[in-house]
Structure formats: structure tokens, C-alpha cells
Coordinates of C-alpha atoms in Angstrom, one line a residue:
Chain V
M1 CA 124.8 103.8 58.9
P2 CA 121.3 105.3 58.1
L3 CA 120.8 102.4 55.6
S4 CA 121.6 99.8 58.2
A5 CA 119.3 101.5 60.8
T6 CA 116.5 101.7 58.2
M7 CA 117.0 98.0 57.3
V8 CA 117.1 96.9 60.9
G9 CA 114.1 99.0 61.8
A10 CA 112.1 97.7 58.8
L11 CA 112.9 94.1 59.8
L12 CA 112.0 94.8 63.4
G13 CA 108.6 96.3 62.3
L14 CA 108.0 93.4 60.0
G15 CA 108.9 90.9 62.7
T16 CA 106.6 92.7 65.2
Q17 CA 103.6 92.4 62.9
M18 CA 104.3 88.8 62.1
Y19 CA 104.9 88.0 65.8
S20 CA 101.6 89.7 66.6
N21 CA 99.8 87.6 64.0
A22 CA 101.5 84.5 65.3
L23 CA 100.3 85.2 68.9
R24 CA 96.7 85.5 67.6
K25 CA 97.2 82.2 65.7
L26 CA 96.6 83.9 62.4
P27 CA 98.6 83.4 59.2
Y28 CA 101.9 85.3 59.5
M29 CA 101.3 87.4 56.4
R30 CA 97.6 88.1 57.0
H31 CA 96.7 91.7 56.0
P32 CA 100.1 92.4 54.3
W33 CA 99.5 96.2 54.3
E34 CA 99.9 96.1 58.1
H35 CA 103.3 94.6 57.6
V36 CA 104.2 97.5 55.2
V37 CA 103.0 100.0 57.9
G38 CA 105.0 98.1 60.5
M39 CA 108.1 98.2 58.3
G40 CA 107.7 101.9 57.8
L41 CA 107.2 102.7 61.4
G42 CA 110.1 100.4 62.4
A43 CA 112.4 102.2 59.9
V44 CA 111.4 105.6 61.3
F45 CA 111.8 104.4 64.9
A46 CA 115.2 103.0 64.3
N47 CA 116.5 106.1 62.5
Q48 CA 115.1 108.4 65.2
L49 CA 116.6 106.1 67.9
V50 CA 120.1 106.3 66.3
K51 CA 119.8 110.1 66.0
W52 CA 118.6 110.4 69.6
D53 CA 121.5 108.2 70.8
V54 CA 124.0 110.5 69.1
K55 CA 122.3 113.6 70.7
L56 CA 122.2 111.9 74.1
K57 CA 125.9 111.2 74.0
E58 CA 126.7 114.8 73.1
D59 CA 124.5 116.1 76.0
L60 CA 126.0 113.6 78.3
E61 CA 129.5 114.9 77.5
V62 CA 128.3 118.5 78.2
M63 CA 126.9 117.3 81.6
L64 CA 130.0 115.4 82.5
D65 CA 132.2 118.5 81.7
K66 CA 129.9 120.6 83.9
A67 CA 130.2 118.0 86.8
R68 CA 134.0 117.9 86.4
A69 CA 134.1 121.7 86.5
A70 CA 131.9 121.8 89.5
N71 CA 134.1 119.3 91.4
E72 CA 137.3 121.2 90.4
R73 CA 135.8 124.5 91.6
R74 CA 134.9 122.9 94.9
Y75 CA 138.0 120.9 95.7
F76 CA 141.0 122.6 93.9
Chain W
M1 CA 113.8 131.4 78.2
F2 CA 111.7 129.3 80.5
N3 CA 108.0 129.2 79.5
L4 CA 105.9 128.1 82.4
F5 CA 102.9 127.4 80.4
L6 CA 104.8 125.1 78.0
A7 CA 106.4 123.4 80.9
V8 CA 103.2 122.5 82.7
F9 CA 101.0 122.1 79.6
P10 CA 101.1 118.2 79.8
E11 CA 99.7 118.2 83.3
I12 CA 97.1 120.9 82.4
F13 CA 96.0 118.8 79.4
I14 CA 95.7 115.5 81.2
I15 CA 93.7 117.1 84.1
N16 CA 91.3 118.7 81.6
A17 CA 91.1 115.5 79.5
T18 CA 90.2 113.6 82.7
F19 CA 87.4 116.0 83.6
I20 CA 86.0 116.1 80.1
L21 CA 86.0 112.3 79.9
L22 CA 84.2 112.1 83.3
I23 CA 81.5 114.5 82.1
H24 CA 81.3 112.6 78.8
G25 CA 80.9 109.4 80.6
V26 CA 78.3 110.6 83.0
V27 CA 76.2 112.4 80.4
F28 CA 76.2 109.6 77.8
S29 CA 76.1 106.5 80.1
T30 CA 72.9 107.9 81.8
S31 CA 71.3 108.9 78.5
K32 CA 68.0 107.3 77.7
K33 CA 68.2 108.5 74.1
Y34 CA 71.3 106.3 73.5
D35 CA 69.9 103.4 75.5
Y36 CA 72.4 103.7 78.4
P37 CA 75.4 102.6 76.4
P38 CA 78.4 100.9 78.1
L39 CA 81.2 103.4 77.8
A40 CA 84.2 101.6 79.2
S41 CA 85.9 100.9 75.9
N42 CA 84.9 104.3 74.4
V43 CA 86.4 106.2 77.3
G44 CA 89.3 103.8 77.3
W45 CA 90.3 104.7 73.7
L46 CA 89.8 108.4 74.4
G47 CA 91.9 108.0 77.6
L48 CA 94.6 106.3 75.6
L49 CA 94.6 109.1 73.1
S50 CA 94.8 111.6 76.0
V51 CA 97.9 109.9 77.4
L52 CA 99.5 109.8 73.9
I53 CA 98.8 113.5 73.4
T54 CA 100.2 114.3 76.8
L55 CA 103.3 112.4 75.8
L56 CA 103.6 114.6 72.6
L57 CA 103.1 117.7 74.7
L58 CA 105.9 116.6 77.0
A59 CA 108.2 115.9 74.1
A60 CA 107.4 119.4 72.8
G61 CA 108.8 120.9 76.0
A62 CA 112.2 119.2 75.5
P63 CA 114.2 122.3 74.4
L64 CA 113.6 123.7 77.9
L65 CA 115.4 121.0 79.7
T66 CA 119.1 121.7 79.3
I67 CA 118.8 123.8 82.5
A68 CA 116.7 122.8 85.4
H69 CA 113.9 125.1 86.3
L70 CA 111.9 125.6 89.5
F71 CA 108.3 126.8 89.2
W72 CA 105.1 127.5 91.1
N73 CA 106.8 129.0 94.1
N74 CA 109.7 126.6 93.8
L75 CA 107.4 123.7 94.7
F76 CA 108.1 121.8 91.4
R77 CA 111.2 121.2 89.3
R78 CA 111.6 120.5 85.6
D79 CA 114.9 118.9 84.5
N80 CA 116.2 115.9 82.5
F81 CA 115.3 113.5 85.3
T82 CA 111.7 114.7 85.5
Y83 CA 111.4 114.7 81.7
F84 CA 112.5 111.2 81.1
C85 CA 110.7 109.8 84.2
Q86 CA 107.4 111.4 83.0
I87 CA 107.8 110.0 79.5
F88 CA 108.5 106.6 80.8
L89 CA 105.5 106.8 83.1
L90 CA 103.2 107.9 80.3
L91 CA 104.4 105.1 78.1
S92 CA 103.7 102.6 80.9
T93 CA 100.3 104.0 81.4
A94 CA 99.5 103.8 77.7
G95 CA 100.7 100.2 77.6
T96 CA 98.5 99.3 80.6
I97 CA 95.4 101.0 79.2
S98 CA 95.9 99.2 75.9
M99 CA 95.8 95.9 77.7
C100 CA 92.3 96.6 79.2
F101 CA 90.0 96.7 76.2
D102 CA 89.5 93.0 75.8
F103 CA 89.0 92.8 79.6
F104 CA 86.1 95.2 79.5
D105 CA 84.3 93.1 76.9
Q106 CA 85.1 89.7 78.4
E107 CA 84.2 90.6 82.0
R108 CA 81.3 92.9 80.9
F109 CA 83.1 95.6 82.9
D110 CA 81.0 98.7 82.6
A111 CA 82.7 101.2 84.8
F112 CA 84.1 104.0 82.6
E113 CA 85.3 105.7 85.8
F114 CA 88.1 103.1 85.8
I115 CA 89.9 104.9 83.0
V116 CA 89.1 108.3 84.5
L117 CA 90.7 107.3 87.8
I118 CA 93.8 105.9 85.9
L119 CA 94.2 109.2 84.2
L120 CA 93.8 111.1 87.5
S121 CA 96.3 108.9 89.2
T122 CA 98.7 109.4 86.2
C123 CA 98.3 113.1 86.7
G124 CA 99.2 112.7 90.4
M125 CA 102.2 110.7 89.5
L126 CA 103.4 113.3 87.0
F127 CA 103.2 115.9 89.8
M128 CA 105.0 113.5 92.1
I129 CA 107.9 113.1 89.8
S130 CA 108.4 116.9 89.5
A131 CA 107.6 117.7 93.2
Y132 CA 110.5 119.5 94.9
D133 CA 108.9 120.2 98.3
L134 CA 107.6 117.8 101.0
I135 CA 104.1 119.3 100.8
A136 CA 103.8 119.1 97.0
M137 CA 105.2 115.6 97.2
Y138 CA 102.6 114.5 99.8
L139 CA 99.7 116.1 97.9
A140 CA 100.7 114.3 94.7
I141 CA 101.1 111.0 96.5
E142 CA 97.6 111.3 98.0
L143 CA 96.1 112.2 94.6
Q144 CA 97.7 109.0 93.2
S145 CA 96.9 106.8 96.1
L146 CA 93.3 107.7 96.5
C147 CA 92.6 106.8 92.9
F148 CA 94.4 103.4 93.4
Y149 CA 92.2 102.6 96.4
V150 CA 89.1 103.0 94.3
I151 CA 90.3 101.2 91.2
A152 CA 91.4 98.2 93.3
A153 CA 87.7 97.8 94.3
S154 CA 86.4 98.6 90.9
K155 CA 84.9 95.2 90.2
R156 CA 81.9 95.8 92.4
K157 CA 80.3 92.3 92.1
S158 CA 83.5 90.6 93.3
E159 CA 84.1 90.3 97.0
F160 CA 87.8 89.7 96.4
S161 CA 88.1 93.1 94.6
T162 CA 86.1 94.8 97.4
E163 CA 88.4 93.2 100.0
A164 CA 91.5 94.2 98.1
G165 CA 90.2 97.8 97.9
L166 CA 89.4 98.0 101.6
K167 CA 92.8 96.5 102.6
Y168 CA 94.6 98.9 100.3
L169 CA 92.6 101.9 101.7
I170 CA 93.3 101.0 105.3
L171 CA 97.0 100.1 104.9
G172 CA 97.7 102.9 102.3
A173 CA 96.1 105.5 104.5
F174 CA 98.1 104.3 107.5
S175 CA 101.4 104.5 105.5
S176 CA 100.4 108.0 104.1
G177 CA 99.9 109.1 107.7
I178 CA 103.3 107.8 108.7
L179 CA 104.8 109.6 105.7
L180 CA 103.1 112.9 106.6
F181 CA 104.2 112.5 110.2
G182 CA 107.8 112.1 109.0
C183 CA 107.4 115.2 106.9
S184 CA 106.1 117.2 109.9
M185 CA 109.0 116.0 112.1
I186 CA 111.5 117.1 109.5
Y187 CA 109.8 120.5 109.2
G188 CA 109.6 120.8 113.0
S189 CA 113.3 120.0 113.4
T190 CA 114.7 121.9 110.4
G191 CA 112.0 124.5 109.5
A192 CA 112.3 123.5 105.9
T193 CA 110.2 121.5 103.5
H194 CA 112.0 122.5 100.2
F195 CA 114.5 119.8 99.0
D196 CA 117.2 122.4 98.3
Q197 CA 117.0 123.7 101.9
L198 CA 116.9 120.1 103.3
A199 CA 119.9 119.2 101.2
K200 CA 121.9 122.1 102.7
I201 CA 120.9 121.2 106.2
L202 CA 121.0 117.4 106.1
T203 CA 123.8 116.4 103.8
G204 CA 126.7 115.2 105.9
Y205 CA 124.6 115.8 109.1
E206 CA 125.6 113.3 111.8
I207 CA 122.6 111.8 113.5
T208 CA 123.9 112.1 117.1
G209 CA 122.3 113.4 120.3
A210 CA 118.8 114.3 121.3
R211 CA 118.6 117.4 119.0
S212 CA 118.9 115.3 115.9
S213 CA 116.4 112.6 117.0
G214 CA 113.6 114.5 115.4
I215 CA 115.4 114.5 112.1
F216 CA 116.3 110.8 112.5
M217 CA 112.7 109.9 113.2
G218 CA 111.4 112.1 110.4
I219 CA 113.7 110.5 107.9
L220 CA 112.8 107.0 109.2
F221 CA 109.1 107.7 109.0
I222 CA 109.3 109.1 105.4
A223 CA 111.4 106.1 104.4
V224 CA 108.8 103.7 106.0
G225 CA 106.0 105.5 104.1
F226 CA 107.9 105.1 100.8
L227 CA 108.9 101.5 101.4
F228 CA 105.3 100.6 102.0
K229 CA 104.3 102.1 98.7
I230 CA 107.0 100.2 96.8
T231 CA 106.1 97.0 98.6
A232 CA 109.5 96.5 100.1
V233 CA 109.9 94.1 103.0
P234 CA 109.0 94.4 105.8
F235 CA 106.1 96.5 104.6
H236 CA 105.0 94.2 101.8
M237 CA 102.2 92.2 103.5
W238 CA 99.4 94.0 101.6
A239 CA 100.8 93.4 98.1
P240 CA 100.0 89.7 97.4
D241 CA 96.4 90.0 98.6
I242 CA 95.7 93.2 96.8
Y243 CA 97.4 92.2 93.6
E244 CA 95.5 88.9 93.6
G245 CA 92.1 90.4 94.5
S246 CA 92.1 93.4 92.2
P247 CA 91.1 93.1 88.6
T248 CA 94.1 92.0 86.5
P249 CA 94.5 95.3 84.6
V250 CA 94.6 97.1 87.9
T251 CA 97.2 94.7 89.2
A252 CA 99.3 95.4 86.1
F253 CA 99.0 99.2 86.7
L254 CA 99.8 98.9 90.4
S255 CA 102.9 96.8 89.6
I256 CA 104.3 99.2 87.1
A257 CA 103.3 102.9 87.3
P258 CA 103.6 103.8 91.0
K259 CA 107.0 102.1 91.3
I260 CA 108.3 104.5 88.6
S261 CA 107.0 107.6 90.3
I262 CA 107.8 106.6 93.9
F263 CA 111.4 105.6 93.1
A264 CA 111.7 109.0 91.3
N265 CA 110.4 110.6 94.5
I266 CA 112.7 108.6 96.7
L267 CA 115.7 109.6 94.7
R268 CA 114.8 113.3 95.0
V269 CA 114.0 113.2 98.7
F270 CA 116.8 110.9 99.8
I271 CA 119.7 111.0 97.3
Y272 CA 119.5 114.7 96.8
G273 CA 117.8 115.8 100.1
S274 CA 119.2 113.8 102.9
Y275 CA 121.5 110.9 102.1
G276 CA 123.6 109.5 105.0
A277 CA 124.7 106.3 106.7
T278 CA 121.5 105.8 108.6
L279 CA 119.3 105.9 105.6
Q280 CA 121.7 103.6 103.7
Q281 CA 121.5 101.0 106.4
I282 CA 117.7 101.1 106.3
F283 CA 117.7 100.5 102.5
F284 CA 120.4 97.9 102.8
F285 CA 118.3 95.9 105.1
C286 CA 115.1 96.3 103.1
S287 CA 116.8 95.4 99.9
I288 CA 118.3 92.2 101.4
A289 CA 115.0 91.2 103.1
S290 CA 112.9 91.9 99.9
M291 CA 115.3 89.8 97.7
I292 CA 115.2 86.9 100.2
L293 CA 111.5 87.0 100.9
G294 CA 110.6 87.5 97.3
A295 CA 112.6 84.5 96.3
L296 CA 111.5 82.1 99.1
A297 CA 107.8 83.1 99.3
A298 CA 107.2 82.9 95.5
M299 CA 108.4 79.2 95.6
A300 CA 105.3 78.3 97.6
Q301 CA 102.7 80.0 95.4
T302 CA 100.2 78.1 93.3
K303 CA 98.4 81.1 91.7
V304 CA 99.9 83.0 88.9
K305 CA 99.0 86.5 90.1
R306 CA 100.4 85.9 93.6
L307 CA 103.6 84.5 92.1
L308 CA 104.0 87.7 90.1
A309 CA 103.3 89.8 93.2
Y310 CA 106.1 88.1 95.2
S311 CA 108.3 88.3 92.1
S312 CA 107.7 92.1 92.1
I313 CA 108.6 92.3 95.8
G314 CA 111.9 90.5 94.9
H315 CA 112.5 92.9 92.0
V316 CA 112.0 95.9 94.3
G317 CA 114.8 94.4 96.4
Y318 CA 117.1 94.2 93.4
I319 CA 116.2 97.8 92.4
C320 CA 116.8 99.0 96.0
I321 CA 120.4 97.8 95.6
G322 CA 121.0 100.7 93.2
F323 CA 119.6 103.1 95.8
S324 CA 121.6 101.6 98.7
C325 CA 124.9 102.3 96.8
G326 CA 124.3 106.0 96.8
T327 CA 126.6 106.5 93.8
I328 CA 125.9 107.8 90.3
E329 CA 126.4 104.2 89.0
G330 CA 123.9 103.0 91.6
I331 CA 121.3 105.5 90.6
Q332 CA 121.9 104.7 86.9
S333 CA 121.5 101.0 87.6
L334 CA 118.3 101.7 89.5
L335 CA 116.8 103.6 86.6
I336 CA 117.9 100.8 84.1
G337 CA 116.4 98.3 86.5
I338 CA 113.0 100.1 86.8
F339 CA 112.8 100.5 83.0
I340 CA 113.5 96.9 82.2
Y341 CA 111.3 95.7 85.1
A342 CA 108.4 97.8 83.9
L343 CA 108.6 96.3 80.4
M344 CA 108.9 92.7 81.6
T345 CA 106.0 93.2 84.0
M346 CA 103.9 94.7 81.1
D347 CA 104.7 91.6 79.1
A348 CA 103.9 89.2 81.9
F349 CA 100.5 90.8 82.7
A350 CA 99.5 91.0 79.1
I351 CA 100.0 87.3 78.9
V352 CA 98.1 86.7 82.2
L353 CA 95.3 88.8 80.8
A354 CA 95.3 86.8 77.5
L355 CA 95.2 83.6 79.5
R356 CA 92.4 84.9 81.9
Q357 CA 90.0 84.5 79.0
T358 CA 90.7 80.8 79.2
R359 CA 90.2 80.9 82.9
V360 CA 93.9 80.3 83.8
K361 CA 94.3 81.2 87.4
Y362 CA 96.5 78.6 88.9
I363 CA 100.0 77.7 87.8
A364 CA 98.8 74.1 87.1
D365 CA 96.3 75.5 84.5
L366 CA 99.3 76.5 82.4
G367 CA 99.9 72.8 81.5
A368 CA 100.3 72.0 77.8
L369 CA 100.1 75.7 76.8
A370 CA 103.0 74.9 74.5
K371 CA 100.7 72.5 72.7
T372 CA 97.6 74.8 72.4
N373 CA 99.5 78.0 71.8
P374 CA 103.2 77.5 71.3
I375 CA 104.1 81.1 70.4
L376 CA 102.4 82.4 73.6
A377 CA 104.2 79.7 75.5
I378 CA 107.6 80.8 74.0
T379 CA 106.7 84.5 74.8
F380 CA 105.9 83.6 78.4
S381 CA 109.1 81.6 78.6
I382 CA 111.2 84.5 77.4
T383 CA 109.6 86.8 80.0
M384 CA 110.2 84.2 82.8
F385 CA 113.9 83.7 81.7
S386 CA 114.3 87.5 81.7
Y387 CA 112.8 87.8 85.2
A388 CA 115.2 85.1 86.3
G389 CA 118.2 87.1 84.9
I390 CA 119.3 84.6 82.3
P391 CA 121.5 86.1 79.6
P392 CA 121.3 87.4 76.9
L393 CA 117.9 88.8 77.9
A394 CA 117.2 92.3 79.3
G395 CA 116.6 91.1 82.9
F396 CA 120.2 89.8 83.0
C397 CA 121.4 93.2 81.9
S398 CA 119.5 95.0 84.6
K399 CA 120.7 92.6 87.4
F400 CA 124.3 92.8 86.0
Y401 CA 124.4 96.5 86.4
L402 CA 122.8 96.5 89.8
F403 CA 125.3 93.9 91.1
F404 CA 128.2 95.7 89.6
A405 CA 127.1 99.0 91.1
A406 CA 126.9 97.2 94.5
L407 CA 130.4 95.8 94.0
G408 CA 131.7 99.2 92.9
C409 CA 130.7 100.9 96.2
G410 CA 131.9 98.0 98.3
A411 CA 128.6 96.4 99.1
Y412 CA 129.8 92.9 98.5
F413 CA 127.3 91.2 100.8
L414 CA 124.4 92.9 98.9
A415 CA 125.7 91.6 95.6
L416 CA 126.2 88.1 97.0
V417 CA 122.6 88.0 98.4
G418 CA 121.4 89.3 95.0
V419 CA 123.2 86.6 93.1
V420 CA 122.0 83.8 95.5
T421 CA 118.4 84.9 95.4
S422 CA 118.5 85.2 91.6
V423 CA 119.5 81.6 91.5
I424 CA 116.8 80.6 93.9
G425 CA 114.3 82.6 91.9
C426 CA 115.2 80.7 88.8
F427 CA 113.4 77.7 90.3
Y428 CA 109.9 79.1 90.3
Y429 CA 110.4 81.0 87.0
I430 CA 111.6 77.9 85.2
R431 CA 109.0 75.8 86.9
L432 CA 106.4 77.8 85.0
V433 CA 108.3 77.0 81.8
K434 CA 108.4 73.3 82.7
R435 CA 104.6 73.3 83.3
M436 CA 103.9 74.9 79.9
F437 CA 106.1 72.6 78.0
F438 CA 106.2 69.3 79.9
D439 CA 103.1 69.0 82.0
T440 CA 99.6 67.8 81.1
P441 CA 96.8 69.9 82.6
R442 CA 93.9 68.4 84.7
T443 CA 91.4 69.8 82.2
W444 CA 92.4 70.9 78.6
I445 CA 91.7 74.5 78.1
L446 CA 90.5 75.7 74.7
Y447 CA 92.4 78.5 73.1
E448 CA 90.6 81.8 72.8
P449 CA 92.2 84.4 70.5
M450 CA 93.7 87.5 72.0
D451 CA 93.0 90.9 70.7
R452 CA 95.4 93.0 68.5
N453 CA 96.3 95.5 71.2
K454 CA 97.7 92.8 73.5
S455 CA 99.4 90.9 70.7
L456 CA 101.2 94.1 69.5
L457 CA 102.2 95.1 73.0
L458 CA 103.5 91.5 73.6
A459 CA 105.4 91.6 70.3
M460 CA 107.1 94.9 71.1
T461 CA 108.0 94.1 74.7
S462 CA 109.3 90.6 73.8
F463 CA 111.5 92.1 71.0
F464 CA 112.8 94.6 73.5
I465 CA 113.6 91.9 76.1
T466 CA 115.3 89.7 73.5
L467 CA 117.2 92.3 71.6
F468 CA 118.1 94.8 74.2
L469 CA 121.6 93.5 74.7
L470 CA 122.5 94.3 71.0
Y471 CA 121.9 98.0 71.4
P472 CA 121.7 99.1 75.1
S473 CA 123.5 102.5 74.5
P474 CA 120.4 104.8 74.4
L475 CA 119.1 103.5 77.7
F476 CA 122.5 103.7 79.3
S477 CA 123.1 107.3 78.1
V478 CA 119.6 108.5 79.1
T479 CA 119.8 107.0 82.6
H480 CA 123.3 108.4 83.1
Q481 CA 121.9 111.8 82.2
M482 CA 119.0 111.4 84.5
A483 CA 121.4 110.4 87.4
L484 CA 123.6 113.4 86.8
S485 CA 120.8 115.9 86.5
L486 CA 119.7 114.9 90.1
Y487 CA 122.8 116.7 91.2
L488 CA 123.5 119.4 88.7

């Protein structure tokens, strides 16, 4: 799972930098170090996003339990 | 334990940053020693840095947010809803500021106050999102609005910009007055301005008889004030003229940031404070009217900015579907809708700004963009298809959830109008694509390269729009949490 998130994130970062160069009508691989930075940032972003998603789901379960308990206190 | 300083440090920081940048701008722009330098870009970069630091400070306050806290005499509230709305607002502001730098150079725009006012209005919007009292809400709305009136007229040599600023001032002041009148009627009838107290008094309250007419009028006036500010029909008249007349970065900012904060405020005041059948009917009507008018009026437009203005009116109608439902799914779909709308609008205005350099103002000027800059034409097409709600793009997902929320609460007519107006809207969105790919312009426009900030912003937002459907889970989870935290 972390490997796939890293790979997807790196691809996303690389794609973003290449897309940015394409929009400016520059060669896709101009300043290749920027692509490396993009891949790094993309990998970090994807991994953090996956971790955040897992945390969000846990917090959501806690909130839904709280809501269920509040409803039961009120109506039962 | 709740640490008040940590909770409000983002707002404190951004206010201080605004004042320091103002002093910096005044001192150095009037300095003979440095030959009166133009400071718009310099203050712009510092402003962008301030917004990003505010975002980090907000993120640092995250551990506080498992429980909601009221602070400053219970006038403000900090919970999951506030937290994520403020993060979203700051990201939108950062995206909008990053679009402006090339504009300053191209148009020789020398007013550094522009960035200072954007930061001040952002601060007002941060307070607006966390406001938990009618007075705090009104003061925050005024702080935000007054800055907008000025930045709409910031291009001093343009009579269109001055006209836009003047129109916005007059109409905005009028709507703020109506909003305040509504607040005063609610206070006069109930004796309460705090949302918790209003919720206890007004939830389930039947609007019957003379005694409740004050409450009914108060809610109506507050609703009218808010509907004006989000450009919902029938209070939308100002939007196309002001969006067209203002400088393009201002139009981008006006289309995105205030909608986030005002919808957040509407949810607090109405969903939590005073929801009922009367209010639901008002928003039903405005939603249907906005969708229909947005779709039909945009068909007749020949200018790109006016078309985007009417498109934003139509999208407000779609987003109001979520509010009209009054359910958790409705609120969740509203929040998803706003998030996706903001990113699509940032994308669209970044493209408009990139094309302004080549003097593209009319839709007809887009002819043969596919031949001069095919990647930009493809990006614009993706944005237009997303606006039209064509799968598998993000715009389809937001409309899907909004219509399903409407069906879930039994508002079948609302969903039907939404689908029909989406189909009508496809006409003018796809017409732009047709112009870019199949039409020949009257005069060929030479390509001028766009700057790196815009290209990166376009790349990120386009990837989001295209790939959102593959991994929508984080946005769904966070909006569900935000909807629940309104009540818990």
C-alpha cells in the first residue's frame, strides 16, 4: 500500500511538472531537477493523503457513534 | 485542554502580517532612496507566504478539534467544520494570489494595497467561518465586504473597474443593511443573538400568528442578505457587471473565496440556528431560479467573463440544492459541491488570465486556440466539460451527489430541474470547446507564454478535476465530518 501510494504520487508529481512545461510550450523534460522535486513532493503528498484518509475514517466512526448515542438518549 | 492563543493564532498572525505589509508598502513605495519602486509583486509574494504560514498555524491547531470550543465570550466557535472550511479558504486565497503576479507585470498594476486588502478580507472570512453570534457574523461580513468594494475598483485608470466598484458598494451596502435589519428583528423578537440560543428558540418553531411575524421577517431579511452575497437569483443582478468590470484576479477571488465563507455562515445560521419549512421554501425557489437563469442567460453571452459569471450563478443554484434538502447528505453534498466548484473556477480563471495577455475578451477570440496552444485548449476543454457535469470529471461527481441528496429527501422537482438545466448548460460550455477546436478567429492571436505559477496551478487543478473520481474518499470523509460537527 505505501509503495503504490509512493509510486502514484511520484507519477502525479512528474505528470504535473511535465504538464506545467507543456502549458508553457517548453520541452516536457526541461530542467529535469524540477521533475525530481515534483516526484518527491508528489510521493510525500500521496502518502500523507492516504494516512489522512485512514485517520478521517476513524474519526468519522467516532463521530457517528456519538451521533447514534445522542439519538438513542433522546428517543429511546 | 483548550488553548485560546493556539486556537486564534492564525487570525492574529494574518492580521499582523497585513499591517506589516501595509507599512512595508507605504514606507518603501514612497522612498526616494529606492526610486519609488513598484511593490505589487513584492508584497504579493510576501502575502502568499503569509497565507501559507497561516495555513500551517491552522494545521498546528488540529489536535484541539476533537471537541468543539466556544471562545471570546462565546462569540466564536472552533470545531471540525470551522477548521476544514478555513483551510479550504486559505488554499483558495493562496491559489488566487498566485495567479496575480503576471497580471501585475502585464497590466503595469502598481497598487500593492490590492494584496493587503485581499489578506484583510481573508481575515474577515476566517472570522466569518468561526462566528457563532449574529453580531460577530455581521462584523466579519462587513470586514470582508468593505475590502471587496475597494479591490473591485482597484484598476483606477479603468472606468469599468470604477463602475464595478461603485455598483458593488451601493448594492453590497444595501444588502448588508437588509442583513443587519434581519438580525435586529430576530434580536427584537427573541432577545437572542447567539446561535445556540436561537437554535433552542427557533427549531421546530411554527411561523403562525402576529407574534411570530417579527421572527419570520428577520429570517427572511437575513436570507435575502446572504442570497445577495452568494449571487443567487433573484439577487444576482450585480454579479455579471461587477465580475466583468473588475480586474480578472479580483473576479477570480470574488467567485471563489466569499462563496466558501458565506455558505459556511449560512449553514451555521440556518441549518443549526433556525431551520424550518419557510426557509426551505425560500431556498428551494432561489435554487430553481438560479439554475434556470444561470443556464439560459449564459447562452446569450459573448464575453468570456460574463459567461463565467452566469455560470457561477447557475452553480450557486446547484449548491443551494444541498442546502434546501436540510439533511446531513444535503450538507455533505453542498460542501463537496463548493470544493469542486472552487477548484474548477480557479482553473477557469487561471486560463482566462493566461489568455488575457493575448487580449482574448470575447468568446469568438478563442477561435483556433487548439492550433496555437493545444495543451491549453485541452485544459480549458476539461474545465468546461467538468462545469457541464460530464463524467468522469469532478463536476459530474459534485452534481451527482447534489441530485442524489435532493432525491433522498424527496425533492424530486429540484433534482429534475437540476438535470434539465445541466443539459441546457452543456450547450454553452461545449460551444466554447467547439470554438477552440473547429472555428477560425477573425484575427489570429499570437501565443504569449504564461508564467510558472499559473501553469503549476493549472496542472494541479486539472489533475484533480480529471482524477478525482479514482480516489474521492478523503473529500467524502472530511465533508461528512464537517456536516456532522455542525450538529454535535
